[in-house]
XYZ file of C-alpha atoms in Angstrom:
401
model
C 163.241 86.945 40.758
C 164.570 86.974 43.853
C 168.346 85.985 44.144
C 170.568 84.693 46.805
C 170.525 81.380 48.696
C 167.040 79.966 48.132
C 167.050 77.261 50.963
C 167.701 80.098 53.533
C 165.302 79.908 56.350
C 164.400 83.351 57.811
C 163.002 82.028 61.182
C 166.353 80.623 61.938
C 167.943 84.035 61.721
C 165.404 85.371 64.228
C 166.084 82.379 66.187
C 169.698 82.797 66.302
C 169.441 86.583 66.941
C 167.256 85.769 69.948
C 169.897 83.365 71.251
C 172.714 86.053 71.167
C 170.327 88.844 72.372
C 171.292 90.710 69.169
C 168.749 93.287 67.638
C 168.267 93.637 63.829
C 170.315 96.855 63.960
C 173.386 95.521 65.912
C 173.408 92.474 63.515
C 173.268 94.724 60.437
C 176.063 97.015 61.839
C 178.119 93.861 62.574
C 177.733 92.455 59.045
C 177.925 95.745 56.992
C 174.145 95.474 55.524
C 170.974 97.582 56.174
C 168.757 96.885 58.758
C 165.719 96.482 56.250
C 167.739 93.789 54.665
C 168.055 91.613 57.835
C 164.414 92.478 58.459
C 163.478 91.334 54.824
C 165.767 88.176 55.047
C 163.741 86.934 58.467
C 160.231 87.587 56.817
C 161.344 85.615 53.701
C 160.975 88.667 51.459
C 164.639 88.388 50.237
C 167.450 85.965 50.646
C 170.927 86.741 51.526
C 173.873 85.859 49.036
C 176.589 83.350 50.216
C 179.447 85.689 51.260
C 176.866 87.929 53.281
C 175.355 84.981 55.170
C 178.735 83.736 56.052
C 179.364 87.201 57.888
C 175.949 86.916 59.382
C 177.026 83.280 60.735
C 180.291 84.768 62.201
C 178.482 87.539 63.617
C 175.816 85.106 65.508
C 178.497 82.600 66.176
C 176.591 79.625 64.415
C 177.417 77.507 61.323
C 176.267 78.643 58.006
C 174.321 75.438 57.295
C 172.198 75.873 60.523
C 170.322 78.573 58.311
C 169.505 76.088 55.820
C 167.456 74.019 58.037
C 163.852 74.720 58.651
C 162.637 74.981 61.959
C 161.078 72.111 63.463
C 157.255 72.238 64.904
C 157.915 73.278 68.459
C 154.074 73.097 69.257
C 151.676 75.687 70.665
C 152.740 75.503 74.506
C 154.052 78.703 76.276
C 157.307 78.872 77.738
C 157.373 79.641 81.303
C 160.161 82.067 82.657
C 161.165 81.918 86.136
C 162.523 85.640 86.244
C 161.639 88.899 87.705
C 159.119 90.895 86.081
C 161.893 93.490 85.088
C 163.641 91.148 82.928
C 164.188 92.303 79.531
C 162.569 90.656 76.404
C 166.020 89.999 74.994
C 166.812 88.063 77.986
C 163.420 86.034 77.748
C 164.587 85.449 74.194
C 167.912 83.941 75.073
C 166.349 81.456 77.705
C 163.919 80.452 75.227
C 166.174 79.640 72.296
C 168.256 77.934 74.504
C 165.186 75.486 75.284
C 164.627 75.177 71.460
C 168.097 74.227 70.823
C 168.115 71.704 73.770
C 165.034 70.293 72.072
C 166.561 70.068 68.496
C 169.733 68.605 70.023
C 167.801 66.106 71.942
C 165.734 64.771 68.635
C 169.032 64.227 66.895
C 170.384 62.206 70.012
C 167.247 60.212 70.191
C 168.134 58.516 66.704
C 170.562 56.609 68.772
C 169.902 57.212 72.459
C 166.462 56.665 74.400
C 165.675 58.731 76.999
C 163.804 57.675 80.143
C 160.437 57.009 79.949
C 158.321 60.022 81.248
C 157.196 59.391 84.533
C 155.054 62.119 85.958
C 151.713 62.514 87.824
C 148.906 63.364 85.461
C 148.920 67.053 84.207
C 146.426 69.184 85.201
C 143.642 70.145 82.777
C 142.933 73.971 81.903
C 140.113 74.018 84.170
C 141.945 72.353 87.068
C 144.738 74.646 86.552
C 142.430 78.028 86.897
C 140.725 76.477 89.962
C 143.685 75.228 91.779
C 143.740 75.433 95.525
C 146.734 75.394 97.950
C 145.986 72.028 99.426
C 145.749 70.686 96.190
C 149.542 71.825 95.228
C 150.558 70.484 98.422
C 148.804 66.934 97.522
C 150.121 67.442 94.020
C 153.897 67.795 95.450
C 153.540 64.622 97.514
C 152.235 62.764 94.625
C 155.247 63.575 92.765
C 157.267 62.321 95.500
C 155.325 59.181 95.591
C 155.638 58.731 92.091
C 159.293 59.049 91.973
C 159.754 57.054 95.336
C 161.485 59.749 96.868
C 160.213 59.345 100.382
C 159.553 62.131 103.004
C 162.987 63.148 103.585
C 165.621 65.368 101.855
C 166.085 65.061 97.915
C 169.781 63.913 97.313
C 169.622 65.707 93.949
C 166.848 67.317 92.356
C 167.965 67.492 88.996
C 168.917 63.864 88.866
C 165.351 63.003 89.890
C 163.690 65.168 87.372
C 165.863 63.518 84.706
C 165.377 60.220 86.047
C 161.695 60.849 85.287
C 162.370 61.594 81.724
C 162.505 65.516 81.769
C 165.546 66.886 79.851
C 167.416 69.552 81.733
C 170.217 71.940 80.929
C 171.915 74.539 83.161
C 174.112 77.475 81.810
C 175.080 81.048 82.689
C 173.450 83.660 80.867
C 174.998 86.770 82.555
C 171.662 87.741 83.965
C 171.178 87.805 87.157
C 167.242 88.502 86.988
C 166.823 85.331 85.055
C 166.434 81.896 87.133
C 165.103 79.679 84.370
C 162.662 78.648 81.852
C 160.608 75.616 80.945
C 158.062 74.283 78.492
C 156.246 71.006 77.025
C 156.851 70.261 73.253
C 154.110 68.558 72.008
C 155.599 67.263 69.054
C 157.428 64.823 71.375
C 155.102 65.257 74.607
C 158.181 65.751 77.030
C 158.778 68.810 79.053
C 162.458 70.650 78.939
C 163.979 72.851 81.303
C 166.547 75.453 81.305
C 168.053 76.751 84.456
C 170.374 79.592 84.633
C 173.685 78.983 86.626
C 174.579 82.645 87.266
C 173.672 82.521 90.822
C 176.319 80.136 92.785
C 173.752 79.065 95.418
C 173.090 75.296 95.113
C 170.086 76.000 97.431
C 168.708 78.469 95.024
C 169.471 76.352 91.878
C 167.530 73.575 93.494
C 164.470 75.572 94.325
C 164.527 77.010 90.694
C 164.319 73.497 89.586
C 161.474 72.571 91.503
C 159.915 75.651 90.827
C 159.806 74.765 86.933
C 158.625 71.314 87.683
C 155.719 73.003 89.479
C 155.103 74.812 86.049
C 155.300 71.778 83.969
C 152.794 69.635 86.013
C 150.359 72.677 86.899
C 150.340 75.086 84.141
C 150.941 73.520 80.991
C 147.382 73.697 79.672
C 146.904 77.158 79.863
C 147.010 79.528 76.656
C 148.969 82.658 76.383
C 146.474 85.238 77.439
C 145.625 83.212 80.893
C 149.579 82.976 81.465
C 149.695 86.951 81.103
C 146.507 87.628 83.139
C 147.202 85.569 86.013
C 151.149 85.475 86.007
C 151.798 86.518 89.509
C 149.536 83.863 90.719
C 151.160 81.225 88.525
C 154.302 82.176 90.177
C 152.920 81.997 93.490
C 151.792 78.526 93.097
C 155.110 77.194 91.414
C 157.049 78.823 94.651
C 154.263 76.724 96.762
C 154.875 73.709 94.642
C 158.818 74.106 95.161
C 158.317 74.466 98.905
C 156.134 71.423 99.660
C 158.195 69.188 96.993
C 161.417 70.078 98.613
C 160.194 70.495 102.186
C 157.250 67.984 102.880
C 154.871 69.240 105.749
C 154.913 66.154 107.600
C 158.761 66.191 107.835
C 159.422 69.615 108.413
C 156.546 70.876 110.413
C 157.936 70.221 114.041
C 161.442 71.704 113.212
C 159.741 74.854 111.806
C 157.427 75.559 114.845
C 158.864 78.808 116.091
C 162.521 78.236 114.959
C 165.557 80.377 115.377
C 167.879 81.720 112.743
C 170.302 79.380 113.868
C 168.053 76.322 114.052
C 167.040 77.390 110.381
C 170.803 77.207 109.452
C 170.916 73.612 110.650
C 167.939 72.729 108.649
C 169.505 74.450 105.672
C 172.519 72.164 105.919
C 170.262 69.035 106.213
C 167.220 69.642 103.614
C 169.836 71.698 101.172
C 167.291 74.922 100.876
C 167.804 78.569 101.732
C 167.097 79.937 105.143
C 164.882 82.346 103.071
C 162.946 79.455 101.694
C 162.438 77.883 105.129
C 161.034 80.903 106.537
C 158.441 81.293 103.990
C 157.770 77.430 104.452
C 157.155 77.984 108.023
C 154.839 80.996 107.193
C 152.852 79.063 104.376
C 152.228 76.021 106.823
C 151.315 78.760 109.328
C 153.573 77.415 111.815
C 154.409 81.233 112.607
C 152.477 84.170 112.100
C 153.411 87.261 110.452
C 154.917 89.269 113.629
C 157.277 86.301 114.072
C 158.055 85.910 110.363
C 158.653 89.699 110.318
C 161.143 89.475 113.250
C 162.911 86.734 111.549
C 163.278 88.598 108.396
C 164.649 91.635 110.367
C 167.303 89.579 111.898
C 168.003 87.838 108.623
C 168.633 91.268 107.015
C 170.582 92.307 110.329
C 173.220 89.257 109.412
C 173.976 90.386 106.121
C 172.205 87.327 104.499
C 170.022 88.937 101.665
C 173.573 89.269 99.990
C 174.351 85.695 100.699
C 173.570 82.882 102.928
C 176.116 80.785 105.205
C 176.598 77.501 103.631
C 175.943 78.806 99.891
C 178.927 77.182 98.739
C 178.971 74.193 101.121
C 177.891 71.981 98.492
C 178.354 72.025 94.519
C 175.585 73.110 92.059
C 173.695 70.064 90.843
C 174.284 69.404 87.154
C 172.299 67.791 84.231
C 173.600 64.286 83.536
C 171.353 62.898 80.737
C 172.840 65.127 77.597
C 176.671 64.654 78.643
C 176.121 60.884 79.235
C 174.174 60.533 75.805
C 177.183 62.376 74.369
C 179.777 60.084 75.703
C 177.778 57.185 74.842
C 177.901 58.178 71.093
C 181.517 58.925 71.212
C 182.487 55.602 73.047
C 179.781 53.150 71.858
C 178.116 54.814 68.886
C 181.078 54.926 66.319
C 181.209 58.778 66.085
C 184.367 60.775 66.273
C 183.803 64.258 67.744
C 184.305 66.178 64.429
C 181.200 63.718 63.063
C 178.992 64.432 66.172
C 179.497 68.283 65.912
C 178.659 68.044 62.280
C 175.578 65.789 62.881
C 174.167 68.053 65.766
C 174.559 71.098 63.405
C 175.392 73.814 66.125
C 178.504 75.537 66.997
C 181.052 73.690 69.393
C 180.553 76.142 72.330
C 176.726 75.949 71.893
C 176.837 72.101 72.098
C 179.130 71.888 75.107
C 176.898 74.703 77.105
C 173.431 72.916 76.301
C 174.766 69.237 76.872
C 176.747 70.341 80.192
C 180.170 69.237 78.856
C 183.697 71.000 79.897
C 184.619 73.899 77.627
C 186.702 72.869 74.903
C 185.467 69.216 74.944
C 185.075 69.286 70.952
C 188.409 71.382 70.488
C 190.976 69.453 68.127
C 193.445 68.810 70.905
C 190.808 66.916 72.868
C 191.060 63.647 71.403
C 190.389 61.428 74.357
C 186.843 60.945 75.737
C 186.461 62.129 79.118
C 185.308 59.127 81.472
C 181.737 59.500 82.989
C 180.908 58.549 86.666
C 177.618 57.495 87.455
C 175.008 54.499 87.164
C 175.611 52.274 84.603
C 173.131 52.041 81.460
C 171.331 49.201 80.061
C 172.099 48.172 76.655
C 169.476 47.537 74.243
C 171.348 47.259 70.655
C 174.392 48.611 69.240
C 174.293 50.429 65.846
C 177.147 52.052 63.794
C 176.579 55.802 63.530
C 175.514 55.296 59.551
C 172.388 53.431 61.012
C 170.096 55.330 62.876
C 167.964 53.882 65.654
C 168.343 53.452 69.499
C 171.753 52.667 70.587
C 171.159 52.495 74.372
C 168.482 52.805 76.730
C 167.923 54.192 80.290
C 166.894 52.225 83.180
C 163.168 53.327 84.097
C 162.751 55.568 87.221
C 163.435 54.195 90.631
C 164.588 51.190 88.878
């Protein structure tokens, strides 16, 4: 007969280890148990005793009760990673778990708060994705701009546009310079989620990363695991092209990108909030400059030391998510929740909720009794319920309304 906590769920332990980039061996050492015990707990062959589980929870910085909840059905969709090929599997595990935890928090929050209706161009089918041409990618980017009423000029806030269309986004630092972001569809909800890495300080790079993940969401969601692996480099190239076309519409930038100087590109960076490197690549992809001219630009780019950091990289702040932090403040201000009760309802540790929901560090601490005001567009009330009564508390205006 197996002893220990019978309601313990092994996959939760695997997930929590991935979130902390911790191996079974490292966790076993931290908890004073054998590596074999960790492995058996994760496979469901044994259950930890309560005292041992408490040590595990402390080592992984999650509440003990988190291990007593089964994993939800995330769906079969693959997680896209906008990262360099050398990124370690542990790093990918951290990003993937951030997305899963964001999804779980979102499901709880949606008992009281309704997200914007998902407003996207039609997703490509598998056959369409596998036969996709560059001209079709350019057209899809323009279709997305039209759908979101963004016009042909610079996009003021890429994250605001994505979240207004019903995509849930989080951004946080990982300490991993080779990781840029991740995204995936969750079929149980029929909604895409995006994680963006905040380790790189350039706001222009962050906007491109967000648009890159948007490209994956629209173009590659129907592909299976084997197809992702087989066509990885091509899928990344396509997502890069989509991001360039989405941020820099050909019709609007073509004349300015015809044989530009680096100083001219610097002025364009200030207007379009994209990197000079992205502008050079866009000029080349549109065949506005030839390979020889692009090579000269890149040599001058390197000579100015811009590969280590471009001018204006800190000229404007990083774009930050607003759906999750606003929802948290709504629940505290209008939903009848105290901070302690809301944190208990969400289930994760305070630091993780703050990170995933783009809240200030220490937001849930005991000395943070006052709810911080949130400046932004007003919300449209639907109904008001006490925290004891699940249901929609507030809804969001539709995109472009």
